[in-house]
XYZ file of C-alpha atoms in Angstrom:
309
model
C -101.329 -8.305 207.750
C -102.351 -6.139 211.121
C -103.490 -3.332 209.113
C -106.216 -6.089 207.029
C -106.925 -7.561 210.533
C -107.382 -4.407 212.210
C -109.879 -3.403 209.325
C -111.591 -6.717 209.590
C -111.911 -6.192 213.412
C -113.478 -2.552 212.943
C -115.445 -3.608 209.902
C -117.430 -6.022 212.028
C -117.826 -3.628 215.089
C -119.403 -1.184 212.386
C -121.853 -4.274 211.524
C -122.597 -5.585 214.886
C -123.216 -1.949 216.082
C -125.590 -1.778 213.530
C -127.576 -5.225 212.868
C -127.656 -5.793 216.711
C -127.641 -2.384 218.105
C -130.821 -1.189 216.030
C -133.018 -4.280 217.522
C -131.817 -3.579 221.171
C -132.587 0.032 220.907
C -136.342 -0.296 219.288
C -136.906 -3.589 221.080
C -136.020 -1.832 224.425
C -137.527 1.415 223.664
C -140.798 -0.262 222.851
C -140.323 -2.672 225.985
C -139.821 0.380 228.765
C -143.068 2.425 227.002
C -144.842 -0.962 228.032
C -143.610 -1.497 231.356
C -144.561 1.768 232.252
C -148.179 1.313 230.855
C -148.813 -1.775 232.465
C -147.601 0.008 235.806
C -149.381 2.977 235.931
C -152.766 1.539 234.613
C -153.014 -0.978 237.741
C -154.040 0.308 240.909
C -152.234 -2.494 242.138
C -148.711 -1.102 240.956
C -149.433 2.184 241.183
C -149.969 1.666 245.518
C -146.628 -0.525 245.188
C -142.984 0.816 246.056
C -141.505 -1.423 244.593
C -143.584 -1.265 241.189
C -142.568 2.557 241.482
C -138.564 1.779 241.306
C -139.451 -0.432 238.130
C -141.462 2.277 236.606
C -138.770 4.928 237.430
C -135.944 2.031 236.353
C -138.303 2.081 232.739
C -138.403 5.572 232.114
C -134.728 6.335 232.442
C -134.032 3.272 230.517
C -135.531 4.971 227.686
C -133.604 7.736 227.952
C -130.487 5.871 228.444
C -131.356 4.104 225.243
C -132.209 7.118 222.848
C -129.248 9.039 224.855
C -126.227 6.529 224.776
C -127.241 3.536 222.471
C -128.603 5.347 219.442
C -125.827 8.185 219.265
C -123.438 5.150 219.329
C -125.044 3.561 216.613
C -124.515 6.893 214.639
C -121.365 7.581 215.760
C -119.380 3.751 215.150
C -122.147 2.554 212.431
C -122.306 5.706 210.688
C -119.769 7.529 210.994
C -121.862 10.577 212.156
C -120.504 11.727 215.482
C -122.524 14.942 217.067
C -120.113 15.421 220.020
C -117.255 16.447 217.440
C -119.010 18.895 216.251
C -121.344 20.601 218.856
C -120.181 21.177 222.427
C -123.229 22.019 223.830
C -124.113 17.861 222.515
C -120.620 17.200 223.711
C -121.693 17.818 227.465
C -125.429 17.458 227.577
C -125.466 13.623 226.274
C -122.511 12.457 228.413
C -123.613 14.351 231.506
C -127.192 12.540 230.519
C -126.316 9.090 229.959
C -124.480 9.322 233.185
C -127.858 10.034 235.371
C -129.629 8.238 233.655
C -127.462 5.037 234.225
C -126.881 5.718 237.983
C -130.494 6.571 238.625
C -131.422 3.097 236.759
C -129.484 1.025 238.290
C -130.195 3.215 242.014
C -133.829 1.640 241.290
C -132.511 -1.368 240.487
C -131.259 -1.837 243.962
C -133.869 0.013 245.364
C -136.548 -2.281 244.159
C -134.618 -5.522 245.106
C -133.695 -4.021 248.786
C -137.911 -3.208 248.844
C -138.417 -7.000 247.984
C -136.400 -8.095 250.704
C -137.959 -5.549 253.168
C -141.402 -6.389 252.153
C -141.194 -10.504 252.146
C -139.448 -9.920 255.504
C -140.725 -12.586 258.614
C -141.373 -8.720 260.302
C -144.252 -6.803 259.989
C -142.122 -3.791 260.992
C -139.544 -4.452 257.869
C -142.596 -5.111 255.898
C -144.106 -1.751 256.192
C -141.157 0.151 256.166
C -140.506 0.985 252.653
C -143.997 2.520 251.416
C -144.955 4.275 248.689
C -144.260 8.152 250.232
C -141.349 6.692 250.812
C -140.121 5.185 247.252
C -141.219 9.030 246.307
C -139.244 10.400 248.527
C -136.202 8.217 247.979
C -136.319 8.599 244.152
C -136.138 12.096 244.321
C -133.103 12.266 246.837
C -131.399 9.836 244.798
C -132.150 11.767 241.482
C -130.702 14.764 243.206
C -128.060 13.262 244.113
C -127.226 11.697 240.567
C -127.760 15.145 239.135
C -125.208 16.435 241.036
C -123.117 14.128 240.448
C -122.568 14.378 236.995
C -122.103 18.667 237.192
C -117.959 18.238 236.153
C -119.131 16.394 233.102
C -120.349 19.656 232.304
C -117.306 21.117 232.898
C -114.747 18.824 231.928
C -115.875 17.293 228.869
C -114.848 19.250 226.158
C -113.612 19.343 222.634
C -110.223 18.647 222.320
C -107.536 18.437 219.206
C -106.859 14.496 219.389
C -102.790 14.174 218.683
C -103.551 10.437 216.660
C -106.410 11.549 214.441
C -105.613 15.740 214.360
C -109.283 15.791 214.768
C -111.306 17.911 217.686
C -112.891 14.965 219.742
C -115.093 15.061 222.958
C -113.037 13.962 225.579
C -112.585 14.651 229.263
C -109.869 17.334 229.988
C -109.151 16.693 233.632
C -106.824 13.604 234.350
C -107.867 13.484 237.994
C -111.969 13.377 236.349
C -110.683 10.981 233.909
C -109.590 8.363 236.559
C -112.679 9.006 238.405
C -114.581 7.756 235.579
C -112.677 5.082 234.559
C -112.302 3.234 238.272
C -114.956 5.301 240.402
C -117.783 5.705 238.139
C -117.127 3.130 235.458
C -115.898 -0.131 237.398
C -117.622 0.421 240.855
C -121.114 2.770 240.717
C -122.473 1.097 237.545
C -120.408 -2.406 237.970
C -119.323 -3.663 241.009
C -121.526 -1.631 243.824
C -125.073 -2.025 242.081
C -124.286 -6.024 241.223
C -123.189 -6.883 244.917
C -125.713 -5.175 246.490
C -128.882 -6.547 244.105
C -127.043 -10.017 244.375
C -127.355 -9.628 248.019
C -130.874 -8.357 248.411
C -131.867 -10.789 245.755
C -130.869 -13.717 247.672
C -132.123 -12.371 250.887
C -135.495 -11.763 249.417
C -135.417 -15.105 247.663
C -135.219 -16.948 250.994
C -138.330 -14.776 252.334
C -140.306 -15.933 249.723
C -139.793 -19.527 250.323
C -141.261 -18.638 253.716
C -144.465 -17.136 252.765
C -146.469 -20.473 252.646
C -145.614 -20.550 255.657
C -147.098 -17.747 257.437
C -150.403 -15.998 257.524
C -150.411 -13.314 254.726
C -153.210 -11.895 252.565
C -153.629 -13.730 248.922
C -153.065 -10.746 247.108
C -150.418 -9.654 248.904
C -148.548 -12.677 248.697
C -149.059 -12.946 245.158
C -147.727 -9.910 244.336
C -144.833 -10.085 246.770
C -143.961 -13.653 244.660
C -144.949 -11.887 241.577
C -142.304 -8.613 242.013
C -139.303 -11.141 243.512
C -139.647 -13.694 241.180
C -139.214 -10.840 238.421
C -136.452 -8.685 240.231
C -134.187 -12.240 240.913
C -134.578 -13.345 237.147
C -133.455 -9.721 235.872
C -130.563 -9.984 238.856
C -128.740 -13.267 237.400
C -129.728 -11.364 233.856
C -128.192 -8.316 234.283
C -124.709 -10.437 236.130
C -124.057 -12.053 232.850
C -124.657 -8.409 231.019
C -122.589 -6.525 233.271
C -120.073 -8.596 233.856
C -118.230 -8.938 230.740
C -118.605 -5.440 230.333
C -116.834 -4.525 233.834
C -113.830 -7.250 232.676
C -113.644 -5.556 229.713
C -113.199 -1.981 230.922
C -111.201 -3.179 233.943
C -108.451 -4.758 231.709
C -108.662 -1.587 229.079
C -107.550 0.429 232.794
C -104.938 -1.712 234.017
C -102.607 -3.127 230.858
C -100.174 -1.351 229.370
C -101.214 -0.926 225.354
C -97.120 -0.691 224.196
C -97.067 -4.474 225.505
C -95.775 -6.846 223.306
C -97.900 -9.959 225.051
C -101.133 -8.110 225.100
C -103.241 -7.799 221.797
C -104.520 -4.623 222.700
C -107.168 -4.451 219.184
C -107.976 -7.835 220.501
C -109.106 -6.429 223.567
C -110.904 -3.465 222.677
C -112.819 -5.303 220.076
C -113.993 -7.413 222.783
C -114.951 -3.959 225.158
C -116.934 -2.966 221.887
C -118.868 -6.348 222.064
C -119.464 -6.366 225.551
C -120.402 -2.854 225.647
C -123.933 -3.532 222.697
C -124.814 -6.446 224.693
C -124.035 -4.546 228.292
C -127.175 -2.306 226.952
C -129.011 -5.103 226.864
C -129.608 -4.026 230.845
C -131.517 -1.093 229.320
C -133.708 -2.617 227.119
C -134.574 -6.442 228.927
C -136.781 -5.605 231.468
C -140.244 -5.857 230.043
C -139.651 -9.245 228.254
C -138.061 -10.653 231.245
C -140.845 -9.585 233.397
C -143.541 -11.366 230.480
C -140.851 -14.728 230.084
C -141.268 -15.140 233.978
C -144.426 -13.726 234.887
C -147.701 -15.507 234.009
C -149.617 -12.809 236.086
C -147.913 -10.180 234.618
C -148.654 -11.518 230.503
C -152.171 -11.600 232.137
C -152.019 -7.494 233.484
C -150.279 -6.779 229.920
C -153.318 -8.542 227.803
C -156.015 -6.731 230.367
C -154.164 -3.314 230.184
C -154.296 -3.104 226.303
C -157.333 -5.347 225.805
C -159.505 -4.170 228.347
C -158.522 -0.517 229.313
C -156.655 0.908 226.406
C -159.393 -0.998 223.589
């Protein structure tokens, strides 16, 4: 009876993998190509920090996509896993997909801290995120993310697994693999990135309800309410994406799979759920910004009707 349940379970992870994974990568792929047309054809973004994170945000969203979401889809829909077969592919897409999430969801916080900053009551805090500086700040950060992922390089490798007697890609180094799982995992692409956009969000939120209220140039207010209003929806987005997701993995960590009260398939056919819909993060940000944004349907429809004709 497990053995037909378990099937059941890992038949319909295949399907979902496929028949929701597929949309969410073209869908999101096609989304991020916009966002960053629609950015770097307006003067007005391209002079904007903040606009700059978002662009930055689309283009490694893209990558993440192509990177992490369609190799997925091969490996669990299709059986066709690369990283068991090529260690060069082993390294290079896990080592990828780890920059490329971190430096997303860097911008992320970037562009919601610039919100706050620039719908401050201070002229000072206003001005002191411009666009030099989102340059400058992107590349520290990328750097810094690059860095970062260097021991993937070195510790992921192929490895005889002792369930399957098969050579798998899987991390070697049991100190690297905890790092992962509660450093890098739970905290720089969960908890850190959610409380501190959360924050910012709210903060910013509160400036703009000021803004009637104080002497600032049309256009500059109505892009300042035109940026927040799209960073806070994709905030309380991306907290009921993430979320599950972090649960997921944070149970996985901490409960002992030889317990007799746990249903451990249970569980990680739940972490396989949460983790299609968690790239959902990836590939939302464009239709968000159009569901929110009348100006920014308007800047889409000029871009392609007007400029790109």
């Amino acid at each position: 009876m497990s053995k037909s349940v378990n099937w059941t379970r890992n038949s319909a992870t295949d399907e979902i993998t496929i028949y929701l994974g597929i949309p969410i990568l073209v869908i999101g792929v096609l989304g991020g190509i916009l966002n960053i047309i629609v950015f770097m054809s307006l003067k007005t973004f391209r002079q904007n920090s903040c606009a700059f994170f978002l662009t930055i945000m689309s283009f490694v969203n893209i990558g993440q996509l192509l990177l992490s979401l369609f190799s997925r889809i091969m490996i669990i829909g299709f059986n066709a896993d690369w990283t068991d077969s090529s260690l060069i592919f082993c390294k290079f897409r896990y080592y990828c997909l780890q920059v490329c999430a971190v430096t997303s969801y860097t911008c992320m916080c970037l562009a919601t801290i610039d919100q706050f900053l620039a719908t401050s009551l201070h002229v000072y805090w206003q001005q002191f995120i411009n666009i030099k500086k989102a340059y400058g700040l992107c590349v520290f950060f990328f750097i810094i993310w690059l860095l970062h992922g260097i021991p993937s390089l070195i510790w992921y490798n192929l490895d005889l697994s002792s369930t399957t007697g098969k050579l798998t890609c899987t991390i070697t180094n049991p100190v690297y693999n905890s790092y992962i799982a509660y450093v890098y995992l739970l905290i720089l692409t969960g908890v850190l990135p959610i409380c501190i956009t959360v924050l910012f969000g709210f903060l910013a939120y509160w400036n703009v309800r000021q803004i009637p209220y104080r002497t600032v140039p049309l256009v500059r207010r109505e892009l300042d309410k035109q940026l927040t209003s799209m960073v806070l929806v994709q905030i309380v987005f991306n907290c009921f994406i993430i979320l599950p997701y972090i649960i997921c993995l944070f149970l996985v960590d901490i409960l002992d799979p030889n317990s007799e009260s746990i249903n451990i398939s249970d569980l990680n056919f739940a972490q396989d759920i949460s983790i299609i819909l968690y790239y959902l993060y990836f590939a939302s940000s464009f239709y968000i910004y159009i569901c929110v944004s009348k100006r920014f349907r308007q800047q889409l429809m000029y871009v392609l009707i007007d400029i790109y004709h």
